[in-house]
Short mmCIF file of C-alpha atoms in Angstrom, two decimals:
data_model
loop_
_atom_site.label_atom_id
_atom_site.label_comp_id
_atom_site.label_asym_id
_atom_site.label_seq_id
_atom_site.Cartn_x
_atom_site.Cartn_y
_atom_site.Cartn_z
CA MET A 1 8.30 -71.39 5.20
CA VAL A 2 8.03 -70.11 8.73
CA SER A 3 7.06 -66.48 9.24
CA PRO A 4 8.04 -65.17 12.67
CA GLU A 5 5.51 -62.34 12.31
CA PRO A 6 1.83 -62.10 11.30
CA ILE A 7 1.14 -61.36 7.63
CA SER A 8 -1.40 -59.00 6.12
CA PHE A 9 -2.08 -60.44 2.67
CA PHE A 10 -3.56 -57.06 1.74
CA GLY A 11 -0.57 -54.76 1.44
CA GLN A 12 2.28 -57.05 2.52
CA VAL A 13 2.02 -59.67 -0.25
CA ASP A 14 2.19 -58.86 -3.96
CA ARG A 15 -1.18 -59.82 -5.45
CA SER A 16 0.24 -61.15 -8.71
CA THR A 17 3.42 -62.94 -7.64
CA GLY A 18 2.95 -64.05 -4.02
CA VAL A 19 6.19 -62.31 -3.02
CA ILE A 20 6.26 -60.54 0.35
CA CYS A 21 6.63 -56.93 -0.71
CA ASP A 22 6.71 -55.05 2.60
CA GLU A 23 10.31 -54.08 3.40
CA LYS A 24 9.49 -54.10 7.11
CA HIS A 25 8.48 -57.78 7.09
CA PRO A 26 11.28 -60.22 8.05
CA LEU A 27 10.49 -62.37 4.95
CA TYR A 28 10.69 -59.40 2.54
CA GLY A 29 11.45 -60.64 -0.99
CA GLU A 30 10.49 -64.28 -0.31
CA SER A 31 7.61 -65.95 -2.15
CA VAL A 32 4.82 -67.80 -0.36
CA SER A 33 3.93 -69.69 -3.56
CA GLY A 34 3.92 -73.48 -3.45
CA LYS A 35 5.09 -73.62 0.16
CA VAL A 36 3.51 -74.71 3.40
CA LEU A 37 3.25 -71.31 5.03
CA ILE A 38 3.46 -71.30 8.82
CA LEU A 39 2.57 -68.05 10.52
CA PRO A 40 1.40 -66.81 13.91
CA ARG A 41 -1.81 -65.36 12.46
CA GLY A 42 -3.22 -63.07 9.78
CA LYS A 43 -3.79 -59.36 10.31
CA GLY A 44 -5.03 -56.22 8.57
CA SER A 45 -7.95 -55.75 6.17
CA THR A 46 -10.47 -58.49 5.37
CA VAL A 47 -9.58 -57.77 1.73
CA GLY A 48 -6.63 -60.08 2.48
CA SER A 49 -9.03 -63.01 2.03
CA TYR A 50 -9.57 -62.00 -1.62
CA VAL A 51 -5.82 -61.72 -2.18
CA LEU A 52 -5.44 -65.39 -1.19
CA TYR A 53 -8.24 -66.24 -3.65
CA GLY A 54 -6.46 -64.36 -6.44
CA LEU A 55 -3.10 -66.00 -5.67
CA ALA A 56 -4.75 -69.44 -5.84
CA LYS A 57 -6.38 -68.56 -9.20
CA ARG A 58 -2.94 -67.73 -10.59
CA GLY A 59 -1.27 -70.77 -9.05
CA LYS A 60 0.77 -68.53 -6.74
CA ALA A 61 -0.83 -69.41 -3.42
CA PRO A 62 0.84 -71.30 -0.60
CA SER A 63 0.21 -75.06 -1.02
CA ALA A 64 -1.04 -75.16 2.60
CA ILE A 65 -1.25 -72.82 5.59
CA ILE A 66 -0.64 -73.53 9.26
CA CYS A 67 -1.84 -70.75 11.57
CA LEU A 68 -0.73 -70.86 15.19
CA GLU A 69 -3.80 -68.86 16.16
CA ALA A 70 -7.16 -69.11 14.42
CA GLU A 71 -8.12 -65.84 12.78
CA PRO A 72 -10.88 -64.95 10.28
CA ILE A 73 -8.96 -63.25 7.45
CA ILE A 74 -6.71 -66.22 6.68
CA ALA A 75 -9.43 -68.78 7.53
CA VAL A 76 -11.95 -67.17 5.14
CA GLY A 77 -9.23 -66.67 2.50
CA ALA A 78 -8.25 -70.33 2.68
CA ILE A 79 -11.90 -71.40 2.34
CA ILE A 80 -12.71 -69.29 -0.70
CA ALA A 81 -9.34 -70.11 -2.31
CA GLY A 82 -9.53 -73.82 -1.52
CA ILE A 83 -6.13 -73.79 0.23
CA PRO A 84 -5.73 -76.55 2.84
CA MET A 85 -5.37 -74.92 6.24
CA VAL A 86 -5.02 -76.06 9.83
CA ASP A 87 -4.65 -74.01 12.99
CA LYS A 88 -3.46 -74.35 16.59
CA PRO A 89 -0.84 -77.13 16.14
CA GLU A 90 -0.30 -79.14 19.34
CA SER A 91 3.44 -78.62 19.36
CA TYR A 92 5.73 -76.22 17.55
CA VAL A 93 8.54 -77.99 15.71
CA PHE A 94 8.62 -76.02 12.49
CA LYS A 95 11.67 -74.60 10.77
CA THR A 96 11.97 -73.05 7.33
CA GLY A 97 13.06 -75.67 4.80
CA MET A 98 11.52 -78.61 6.65
CA PHE A 99 9.20 -81.05 4.84
CA VAL A 100 5.69 -81.29 6.31
CA LYS A 101 2.45 -82.92 5.17
CA VAL A 102 -0.84 -81.18 5.88
CA TYR A 103 -4.12 -83.13 5.94
CA ALA A 104 -6.58 -80.29 6.35
CA ASP A 105 -9.71 -82.47 6.09
CA ARG A 106 -8.58 -84.38 9.19
CA GLY A 107 -6.79 -81.49 10.91
CA VAL A 108 -3.52 -83.40 10.95
CA ILE A 109 0.06 -82.26 10.32
CA GLU A 110 2.73 -84.88 9.68
CA VAL A 111 6.42 -84.17 10.02
CA PRO A 112 8.24 -87.18 8.46
CA GLY A 113 11.25 -88.32 10.49
CA LEU A 114 9.93 -86.85 13.73
CA MET B 1 -20.76 -75.75 16.92
CA TYR B 2 -24.15 -77.40 16.59
CA LEU B 3 -25.54 -77.55 13.05
CA THR B 4 -29.08 -78.55 12.08
CA ARG B 5 -29.50 -81.31 9.52
CA HIS B 6 -30.33 -78.73 6.88
CA GLU B 7 -27.18 -76.73 7.70
CA GLU B 8 -25.15 -79.98 7.48
CA ARG B 9 -26.57 -80.64 4.03
CA ILE B 10 -25.61 -77.15 2.84
CA LEU B 11 -22.11 -77.69 4.23
CA LYS B 12 -21.80 -80.95 2.27
CA GLY B 13 -22.58 -79.07 -0.94
CA GLU B 14 -26.07 -80.48 -1.53
CA GLU B 15 -27.39 -77.00 -2.34
CA GLY B 16 -24.56 -76.00 -4.65
CA TYR B 17 -21.05 -74.54 -4.56
CA ALA B 18 -21.90 -70.99 -3.47
CA ARG B 19 -24.10 -72.00 -0.54
CA GLN B 20 -21.47 -74.54 0.50
CA LYS B 21 -18.72 -71.90 0.49
CA ALA B 22 -20.97 -69.49 2.40
CA MET B 23 -21.71 -72.16 5.02
CA GLU B 24 -18.01 -73.07 5.26
CA ILE B 25 -17.22 -69.42 6.04
CA LEU B 26 -19.88 -69.22 8.77
CA VAL B 27 -18.81 -72.53 10.30
CA ALA B 28 -15.12 -71.54 10.28
CA LEU B 29 -15.93 -68.26 12.05
CA GLY B 30 -18.19 -70.07 14.49
CA GLU B 31 -15.39 -72.46 15.38
CA ILE B 32 -12.77 -69.71 15.71
CA TYR B 33 -15.00 -67.72 18.09
CA GLU B 34 -16.53 -70.77 19.81
CA ALA B 35 -20.13 -70.08 18.83
CA ASP B 36 -22.67 -72.67 19.99
CA ARG B 37 -24.87 -72.46 16.86
CA LEU B 38 -26.00 -70.33 13.96
CA ILE B 39 -28.76 -67.77 14.57
CA PRO B 40 -31.02 -66.05 12.01
CA VAL B 41 -30.20 -62.50 10.94
CA SER B 42 -32.74 -60.13 9.39
CA SER B 43 -30.45 -58.07 7.13
CA ALA B 44 -26.90 -57.79 5.82
CA GLN B 45 -24.72 -54.81 4.89
CA ILE B 46 -21.83 -56.06 2.81
CA ALA B 47 -18.32 -54.55 2.59
CA GLY B 48 -15.95 -55.30 -0.25
CA VAL B 49 -17.60 -53.11 -2.89
CA SER B 50 -15.17 -50.46 -4.13
CA TYR B 51 -12.80 -51.59 -6.86
CA THR B 52 -10.08 -49.81 -4.83
CA SER B 53 -10.34 -52.38 -2.05
CA LEU B 54 -11.73 -55.43 -3.85
CA GLY B 55 -9.40 -55.52 -6.85
CA ASP B 56 -9.60 -58.06 -9.67
CA ASP B 57 -9.29 -60.96 -7.23
CA GLY B 58 -12.45 -59.92 -5.43
CA ILE B 59 -14.36 -59.56 -8.72
CA GLU B 60 -13.43 -63.11 -9.68
CA TRP B 61 -14.57 -64.45 -6.31
CA LEU B 62 -17.93 -62.67 -6.57
CA GLU B 63 -18.48 -63.91 -10.09
CA SER B 64 -17.67 -67.48 -8.99
CA LEU B 65 -20.78 -67.38 -6.77
CA GLU B 66 -23.04 -67.03 -9.84
CA GLY B 67 -26.34 -68.85 -9.35
CA ALA B 68 -26.61 -68.24 -5.60
CA HIS B 69 -29.17 -65.82 -4.19
CA VAL B 70 -29.36 -63.89 -0.93
CA THR B 71 -32.19 -64.89 1.40
CA ILE B 72 -32.51 -61.68 3.45
CA PRO B 73 -32.50 -57.96 2.56
CA ALA B 74 -28.91 -57.04 1.76
CA VAL B 75 -27.28 -53.75 0.78
CA LEU B 76 -23.72 -52.70 -0.01
CA ASN B 77 -20.96 -50.58 1.44
CA PRO B 78 -19.96 -47.43 -0.48
CA ALA B 79 -18.37 -47.88 -3.89
CA GLY B 80 -15.38 -46.00 -5.29
CA MET B 81 -17.62 -43.63 -7.24
CA ASP B 82 -21.15 -42.36 -7.89
CA LEU B 83 -22.65 -45.21 -9.94
CA GLU B 84 -24.54 -42.77 -12.17
CA ASN B 85 -22.44 -39.59 -12.17
CA TRP B 86 -18.91 -40.98 -12.15
CA ARG B 87 -17.99 -39.06 -15.31
CA ARG B 88 -18.79 -35.77 -13.61
CA MET B 89 -16.59 -36.89 -10.69
CA GLY B 90 -13.71 -37.39 -13.11
CA VAL B 91 -13.34 -41.14 -12.61
CA ASP B 92 -11.30 -43.03 -15.19
CA PRO B 93 -13.62 -45.09 -17.49
CA GLU B 94 -11.54 -48.25 -16.94
CA TYR B 95 -11.99 -47.93 -13.15
CA ALA B 96 -15.71 -47.27 -13.68
CA ARG B 97 -16.04 -50.36 -15.87
CA LYS B 98 -14.55 -52.56 -13.11
CA GLN B 99 -16.68 -50.87 -10.44
CA ILE B 100 -19.87 -51.47 -12.43
CA ARG B 101 -18.85 -55.12 -12.99
CA ILE B 102 -18.67 -55.53 -9.19
CA ILE B 103 -22.12 -54.02 -8.69
CA GLU B 104 -23.57 -56.21 -11.46
CA ALA B 105 -22.13 -59.33 -9.79
CA TYR B 106 -23.79 -58.36 -6.49
CA LYS B 107 -27.07 -57.61 -8.30
CA ARG B 108 -27.09 -61.09 -9.83
CA LEU B 109 -26.82 -62.47 -6.29
CA GLY B 110 -29.93 -60.48 -5.35
CA VAL B 111 -28.09 -57.84 -3.34
CA ARG B 112 -29.67 -54.38 -3.64
CA PRO B 113 -27.35 -52.02 -5.53
CA LEU B 114 -27.60 -49.41 -2.76
CA CYS B 115 -24.11 -48.44 -1.64
CA SER B 116 -23.98 -46.73 1.72
CA CYS B 117 -22.41 -46.81 5.17
CA THR B 118 -25.78 -45.59 6.52
CA PRO B 119 -28.21 -48.45 5.78
CA TYR B 120 -30.40 -47.10 8.59
CA LEU B 121 -31.06 -44.03 6.39
CA LEU B 122 -32.13 -46.37 3.57
CA GLY B 123 -34.99 -47.79 5.59
CA MET B 124 -33.00 -50.74 6.95
CA VAL B 125 -33.71 -50.15 10.63
CA PRO B 126 -33.35 -53.21 12.88
CA MET B 127 -35.04 -52.93 16.27
CA LEU B 128 -33.85 -53.50 19.83
CA GLY B 129 -32.41 -57.01 20.17
CA GLU B 130 -32.69 -57.83 16.46
CA HIS B 131 -29.73 -59.77 15.00
CA VAL B 132 -28.12 -58.53 11.77
CA ALA B 133 -24.82 -59.00 9.89
CA TRP B 134 -23.38 -55.60 8.99
CA SER B 135 -19.83 -54.76 7.93
CA GLU B 136 -19.04 -51.08 7.81
CA SER B 137 -17.66 -50.02 11.18
CA SER B 138 -19.78 -46.88 11.68
CA ALA B 139 -22.93 -48.74 10.60
CA VAL B 140 -22.06 -51.53 13.05
CA CYS B 141 -21.64 -48.95 15.83
CA TYR B 142 -24.97 -47.31 14.97
CA ALA B 143 -26.87 -50.61 14.81
CA ASN B 144 -25.48 -51.89 18.11
CA SER B 145 -25.45 -48.65 20.07
CA VAL B 146 -28.20 -46.35 18.80
CA LEU B 147 -30.71 -48.97 17.65
CA GLY B 148 -29.83 -51.69 20.17
CA ALA B 149 -29.68 -54.26 17.36
CA ARG B 150 -26.90 -56.88 17.47
CA THR B 151 -24.08 -57.37 15.01
CA ASN B 152 -20.41 -58.20 14.99
CA ARG B 153 -18.01 -56.25 12.78
CA GLU B 154 -18.39 -58.51 9.76
CA GLY B 155 -15.82 -58.75 7.00
CA GLY B 156 -16.99 -58.59 3.39
CA PRO B 157 -17.01 -62.36 2.81
CA SER B 158 -18.75 -63.18 6.09
CA ALA B 159 -21.52 -60.58 5.59
CA LEU B 160 -22.12 -61.96 2.09
CA ALA B 161 -22.15 -65.51 3.49
CA SER B 162 -24.74 -64.41 6.07
CA ALA B 163 -26.83 -62.77 3.33
CA ILE B 164 -26.82 -66.01 1.33
CA ILE B 165 -27.55 -68.35 4.27
CA GLY B 166 -29.60 -65.89 6.36
CA LYS B 167 -27.66 -66.73 9.52
CA THR B 168 -24.56 -65.84 11.52
CA PRO B 169 -22.58 -67.66 14.21
CA ASN B 170 -23.80 -66.79 17.70
CA TYR B 171 -20.82 -65.06 19.36
CA GLY B 172 -19.47 -61.65 20.26
CA TYR B 173 -21.98 -58.79 20.28
CA HIS B 174 -24.88 -61.19 19.72
CA LEU B 175 -24.45 -62.29 23.35
CA ASP B 176 -25.67 -60.28 26.38
CA GLU B 177 -22.41 -60.68 28.30
CA ASN B 178 -20.34 -58.93 25.63
CA ARG B 179 -22.55 -55.82 25.58
CA LYS B 180 -21.48 -54.43 28.97
CA ALA B 181 -19.36 -51.31 29.40
CA GLY B 182 -15.59 -51.82 29.73
CA LEU B 183 -14.66 -48.20 30.45
CA ILE B 184 -16.32 -44.91 31.33
CA ILE B 185 -15.60 -41.68 29.49
CA GLU B 186 -16.62 -38.52 31.31
CA VAL B 187 -17.10 -35.71 28.82
CA GLU B 188 -16.26 -32.43 30.54
CA VAL B 189 -16.32 -30.11 27.56
CA GLU B 190 -19.24 -28.80 25.57
CA LEU B 191 -19.25 -30.36 22.12
CA LYS B 192 -20.39 -27.69 19.69
CA THR B 193 -20.11 -29.17 16.22
CA ILE B 194 -20.65 -32.56 14.64
CA SER B 195 -16.91 -32.73 14.07
CA ASP B 196 -16.42 -32.36 17.85
CA TYR B 197 -18.38 -35.61 18.27
CA SER B 198 -16.24 -37.15 15.57
CA ALA B 199 -13.12 -36.00 17.46
CA LEU B 200 -14.40 -37.45 20.75
CA GLY B 201 -15.11 -40.74 18.97
CA TYR B 202 -11.60 -40.95 17.55
CA TRP B 203 -9.98 -40.16 20.90
CA ALA B 204 -12.17 -42.62 22.79
CA GLY B 205 -11.66 -45.27 20.11
CA LYS B 206 -7.88 -45.08 20.53
CA LEU B 207 -8.35 -45.53 24.26
CA ALA B 208 -11.02 -48.24 24.13
CA GLU B 209 -9.52 -50.29 21.25
CA SER B 210 -12.10 -53.10 21.00
CA ASN B 211 -13.71 -52.43 24.38
CA VAL B 212 -17.20 -50.98 25.04
CA PRO B 213 -17.14 -47.32 26.16
CA TYR B 214 -19.85 -45.73 28.29
CA PHE B 215 -20.19 -41.96 27.86
CA LYS B 216 -21.28 -39.66 30.66
CA GLY B 217 -21.92 -35.94 30.33
CA LEU B 218 -23.07 -35.80 26.72
CA LYS B 219 -25.83 -33.25 26.29
CA GLY B 220 -28.09 -32.50 23.34
CA VAL B 221 -27.13 -35.55 21.29
CA ASP B 222 -29.17 -36.58 18.28
CA SER B 223 -28.88 -39.29 15.64
CA VAL B 224 -26.53 -37.28 13.42
CA ARG B 225 -24.16 -36.61 16.32
CA LEU B 226 -24.24 -40.26 17.34
CA LYS B 227 -23.52 -41.25 13.74
CA ALA B 228 -20.38 -39.08 13.89
CA LEU B 229 -19.38 -40.38 17.33
CA GLY B 230 -19.67 -44.02 16.22
CA ALA B 231 -17.65 -43.43 13.06
CA GLY B 232 -14.83 -41.92 15.13
CA LEU B 233 -14.93 -44.86 17.54
CA GLY B 234 -14.72 -47.35 14.71
CA ALA B 235 -11.78 -45.55 13.09
CA GLY B 236 -9.73 -44.62 16.19
CA GLY B 237 -10.18 -48.13 17.57
CA SER B 238 -12.28 -51.10 16.59
CA VAL B 239 -15.23 -50.24 18.83
CA ALA B 240 -18.49 -51.92 17.72
CA LEU B 241 -20.74 -50.81 20.60
CA TYR B 242 -20.95 -47.84 22.97
CA HIS B 243 -23.47 -46.53 25.45
CA VAL B 244 -24.51 -42.96 26.21
CA GLU B 245 -25.97 -42.34 29.66
CA GLY B 246 -29.64 -41.44 29.48
CA VAL B 247 -29.75 -41.81 25.69
CA THR B 248 -28.94 -45.16 24.09
CA PRO B 249 -31.35 -48.10 24.59
CA GLU B 250 -29.09 -50.40 26.64
CA HIS B 251 -27.36 -47.84 28.89
CA LYS B 252 -29.31 -48.90 31.97
CA THR B 253 -27.97 -52.45 31.89
CA ALA B 254 -24.48 -51.58 30.63
CA LEU B 255 -22.68 -50.89 33.92
CA VAL B 256 -22.24 -54.12 35.85
CA GLU B 257 -18.81 -53.86 37.42
CA ARG B 258 -16.30 -51.19 38.36
CA VAL B 259 -14.43 -50.07 35.28
CA GLU B 260 -11.73 -47.49 34.65
CA ARG B 261 -12.74 -43.85 34.15
CA HIS B 262 -11.24 -41.33 31.76
CA GLN B 263 -11.90 -37.63 31.31
CA PHE B 264 -12.32 -35.86 27.98
CA GLY B 265 -11.97 -32.10 28.38
CA GLU B 266 -11.04 -28.96 26.46
CA VAL B 267 -7.38 -30.04 26.20
CA GLU B 268 -8.17 -33.50 24.82
CA LEU B 269 -10.63 -32.08 22.29
CA GLY B 270 -8.06 -29.57 21.04
CA GLU B 271 -5.40 -32.27 20.79
CA VAL B 272 -7.46 -34.38 18.40
CA TYR B 273 -7.58 -31.49 15.93
CA THR B 274 -3.94 -30.51 16.26
CA ASN B 275 -1.96 -33.60 17.30
CA TYR B 276 -3.78 -36.50 15.65
CA PHE B 277 -4.66 -34.61 12.47
CA LYS B 278 -3.68 -31.47 10.61
CA PRO B 279 -5.86 -28.35 10.82
CA ILE B 280 -7.51 -27.08 7.64
CA PRO B 281 -5.32 -24.65 5.64
CA ASP B 282 -6.58 -21.72 3.53
CA ARG B 283 -6.58 -23.65 0.28
CA VAL B 284 -7.38 -27.28 -0.52
CA ASP B 285 -8.26 -29.10 -3.74
CA LEU B 286 -11.38 -30.66 -2.28
CA ALA B 287 -13.69 -30.25 0.67
CA ALA B 288 -15.40 -33.62 1.16
CA ILE B 289 -18.43 -33.88 3.44
CA GLY B 290 -20.39 -37.00 4.26
CA CYS B 291 -18.39 -39.48 6.31
CA PRO B 292 -20.49 -41.35 7.27
CA HIS B 293 -22.85 -40.58 4.37
CA ALA B 294 -24.62 -37.28 4.97
CA SER B 295 -28.13 -37.20 6.34
CA LEU B 296 -30.69 -34.92 4.72
CA ASP B 297 -30.15 -32.34 7.47
CA GLU B 298 -26.40 -32.38 6.88
CA VAL B 299 -26.92 -31.77 3.14
CA LYS B 300 -29.24 -28.91 4.05
CA GLU B 301 -26.57 -27.41 6.32
CA VAL B 302 -24.07 -27.45 3.46
CA ALA B 303 -26.65 -25.82 1.18
CA GLU B 304 -27.24 -23.06 3.73
CA LEU B 305 -23.50 -22.36 4.08
CA VAL B 306 -22.83 -22.10 0.33
CA LYS B 307 -26.05 -20.36 -0.71
CA GLY B 308 -25.26 -17.41 -2.97
CA ARG B 309 -21.51 -18.02 -2.75
CA ARG B 310 -19.07 -19.47 -5.25
CA ILE B 311 -16.51 -22.25 -4.93
CA LYS B 312 -13.09 -21.42 -6.37
CA ASP B 313 -12.51 -22.68 -9.91
CA ASP B 314 -9.55 -24.82 -8.89
CA SER B 315 -11.32 -26.31 -5.84
CA ARG B 316 -14.18 -28.73 -5.39
CA LEU B 317 -16.92 -29.27 -2.83
CA TRP B 318 -18.34 -32.78 -2.74
CA VAL B 319 -21.03 -34.13 -0.43
CA PHE B 320 -21.19 -37.92 -0.26
CA THR B 321 -24.44 -39.63 0.60
CA SER B 322 -26.75 -42.49 -0.30
CA ILE B 323 -28.95 -42.47 -3.39
CA ALA B 324 -31.98 -42.13 -1.10
CA VAL B 325 -30.78 -38.94 0.60
CA LYS B 326 -29.52 -37.52 -2.71
CA ARG B 327 -32.97 -37.91 -4.28
CA MET B 328 -34.58 -36.30 -1.23
CA ALA B 329 -32.07 -33.43 -1.34
CA GLU B 330 -32.95 -32.93 -4.98
CA ARG B 331 -36.69 -32.78 -4.18
CA CYS B 332 -36.07 -30.33 -1.34
CA GLY B 333 -33.99 -28.03 -3.56
CA TYR B 334 -30.71 -28.40 -1.60
CA LEU B 335 -28.98 -30.01 -4.56
CA ASP B 336 -29.69 -27.02 -6.82
CA ILE B 337 -28.29 -24.61 -4.22
CA ILE B 338 -25.09 -26.64 -3.83
CA ARG B 339 -24.71 -26.97 -7.61
CA ALA B 340 -25.29 -23.25 -8.13
CA ALA B 341 -22.32 -22.63 -5.83
CA GLY B 342 -20.20 -25.01 -7.89
CA GLY B 343 -20.44 -28.00 -5.54
CA GLU B 344 -21.90 -31.43 -6.11
CA VAL B 345 -23.71 -34.15 -4.19
CA TYR B 346 -22.57 -37.65 -5.07
CA ALA B 347 -24.40 -40.84 -4.23
CA ASP B 348 -22.88 -44.28 -3.53
CA GLY B 349 -19.29 -43.12 -3.20
CA CYS B 350 -16.83 -42.24 -0.46
CA MET B 351 -13.90 -39.82 -0.32
CA ALA B 352 -11.58 -42.45 1.16
CA LEU B 353 -12.36 -45.04 -1.51
CA ALA B 354 -12.41 -42.79 -4.57
CA PRO B 355 -9.29 -42.76 -6.78
CA LEU B 356 -8.56 -39.14 -5.76
CA LYS B 357 -4.90 -39.08 -6.80
CA ASP B 358 -5.81 -40.09 -10.37
CA MET B 359 -8.14 -37.08 -10.47
CA GLY B 360 -5.34 -34.70 -9.55
CA ILE B 361 -6.56 -34.17 -5.98
CA GLU B 362 -3.79 -33.85 -3.39
CA ARG B 363 -5.25 -31.86 -0.46
CA VAL B 364 -8.60 -32.71 1.08
CA ALA B 365 -10.48 -30.97 3.91
CA VAL B 366 -12.96 -33.10 5.86
CA ASN B 367 -15.19 -32.63 8.91
CA SER B 368 -14.85 -36.27 10.01
CA SER B 369 -11.97 -37.86 11.92
CA LYS B 370 -12.69 -41.13 10.18
CA ALA B 371 -12.47 -39.50 6.76
CA ALA B 372 -9.21 -37.77 7.76
CA PHE B 373 -7.72 -41.08 8.86
CA TYR B 374 -8.81 -43.20 5.89
CA THR B 375 -8.46 -40.62 3.13
CA ARG B 376 -4.77 -40.35 4.02
CA LEU B 377 -4.38 -44.12 4.42
CA LEU B 378 -6.40 -45.40 1.45
CA ALA B 379 -6.65 -42.55 -1.05
CA LYS B 380 -3.07 -41.54 -0.13
CA VAL B 381 -3.66 -37.78 -0.17
CA ASP B 382 -3.11 -35.08 2.47
CA ALA B 383 -6.18 -34.86 4.69
CA TYR B 384 -7.10 -31.98 7.02
CA PHE B 385 -9.67 -32.14 9.80
CA GLY B 386 -11.91 -29.30 11.00
CA ASP B 387 -15.57 -28.40 11.31
CA LEU B 388 -18.02 -28.06 8.42
CA ARG B 389 -17.68 -24.27 8.26
CA GLN B 390 -13.88 -24.46 7.98
CA CYS B 391 -14.13 -27.12 5.27
CA ILE B 392 -16.43 -24.93 3.21
CA GLU B 393 -14.41 -21.74 3.74
CA SER B 394 -11.30 -23.51 2.43
CA VAL B 395 -12.89 -23.93 -1.01
CA ILE B 396 -14.88 -20.70 -1.26
CA GLY B 397 -13.41 -17.89 -3.35
CA ARG B 398 -12.77 -14.51 -1.78
#
C-alpha cells in the first residue's frame, strides 16, 4: 500500500484496527494491517511509535514498512514493535497492489518480475 | 556509526531484550542523523508518562522492558494527574489506575517517580557543556539555553533508551556547529509580565521553526522569565536552543555569520494575545497556572494575589508544579493561603494532559502561550491566554 502523504500514527491511524481514520488523509478508510506500507515519512507526536507497538501486539500492524526518508517516529516504532523496516530505497517503482519482498536485516527490497 | 565492542554486544542481545531494544533505538537514531558514535549522558528526562498520551499500547511496551534498569539519574515528564491527590482533582478512578500502572512500570525500571517539565527545579542541574537526554520541549530549551548543557529534543522512547544505556548518539545540539544563532530577534517593547515572555517565545518560535534565535534588547530577565520564553519557543516552533545577549552562557560565541533580523514590538506583542489566542473572558471554569511547572516564587505570587479573597463556587484555581516545589510551598505557608481562597496546588500533573473534559471543564484561562496551545489541542477545551492577574480575576467572585 503506497501512501502519497506522510502518516502520523498518533491521531491518523485507529489504534485498535489499523484503519486510517483521518478524513483528510488520501487513504482514509484503508487498513495498514498485513500490508507492506510505503510512505514518504512519519510525522506528528512520538507517541506514534507506541501506536505501532500496539498494532503489532494485536496483529494489526503493517507486515513491513518502507520509508522514503528516514525519520525517528516510524523507525523507533518499527524497532519496539518488531516490524521489518527499510528506508531510502534506491529507486521508486512502487504502486499499490504490487507484490514486494522486504529483507530488513539486509536492507534489501525485492520486486519479483522487475 | 562506530560502536565499541561492549555496545556491539548489547546490540546483539547479550545483555537481555530490554537493553538490546534500547541500543537498537539509539543506533537507529544515530544512523538517521549520521552520528559518528554514542556519547555518555549524565541524566534523562523521559516523556511518555500521562495515560492521555501513552495509552494502553505504551503501558504494554513499558511493561515489556521488565528486568532492565536505568544507569543514570532519570525523571519523568508530567503525568495526567497529581499522583497523590487525584481524587481531589476529580480524576476518574479508572484513569488513575492506568496512570499509576505507568508510574509503577517506570519505578521498576529505576526511574524516579518525579513527574515534571522542570527537572532543573528538582535538583537535576547539568552544567555548561554537559550532555543529557531530555524530552520535554521547555526543559530542553532551558537545559540548552540557560544552563548551556547539551540535549536534543528526545522522544519518549529515545530518552528511556538513553536512561537504560547511559548514552545518546552524537548529533544535533550535542555538536558545536549546531549551536550557532540562525536569526536575530530585536525586542523593542518592554516585557512586563511573565506571560509577555511567553508571548514573545510563541511568536519567535513560529518564526524560527527549528532554528536557533538570538535575542537582543531583553532587560531584567531571570530564570522564571527564561523558563516562560523557552516554553513559548518550544510550542510556537520546535526551538531547542536560544541565546539572549549578555545573559545566556553561550551568547558570545553564538553569532558567527550574518543572519536575518526581525523586530518584536508593541504591535507584535499585542497580536499574540489577540490573534493567536483568545483573551480571557469574565468567567471561566478553571484558571490553570504552572506551564511550565511553577517555581516557588510563582506559587508565592499566586498566594499573594488570592490572599483573603474567594474563588467562585463554580470555578477552580489550580497551580501545577513538581512535588518538590509543592512541598516547599506547603512549608512556606503559600499552600494554605491558596487553599483558604478555594484554590489548590497540584503536583506531577499538567493542565494540557489532564482529562479536563471528563471533569466537566470547558473553559480554561492560562498565563502561558504553551498551555493555551496544548490545552486546546490535547485536552480539547477552550483556552484563553492572558497574564496571571487576569487569570485569577476570571475565577474570583465579586
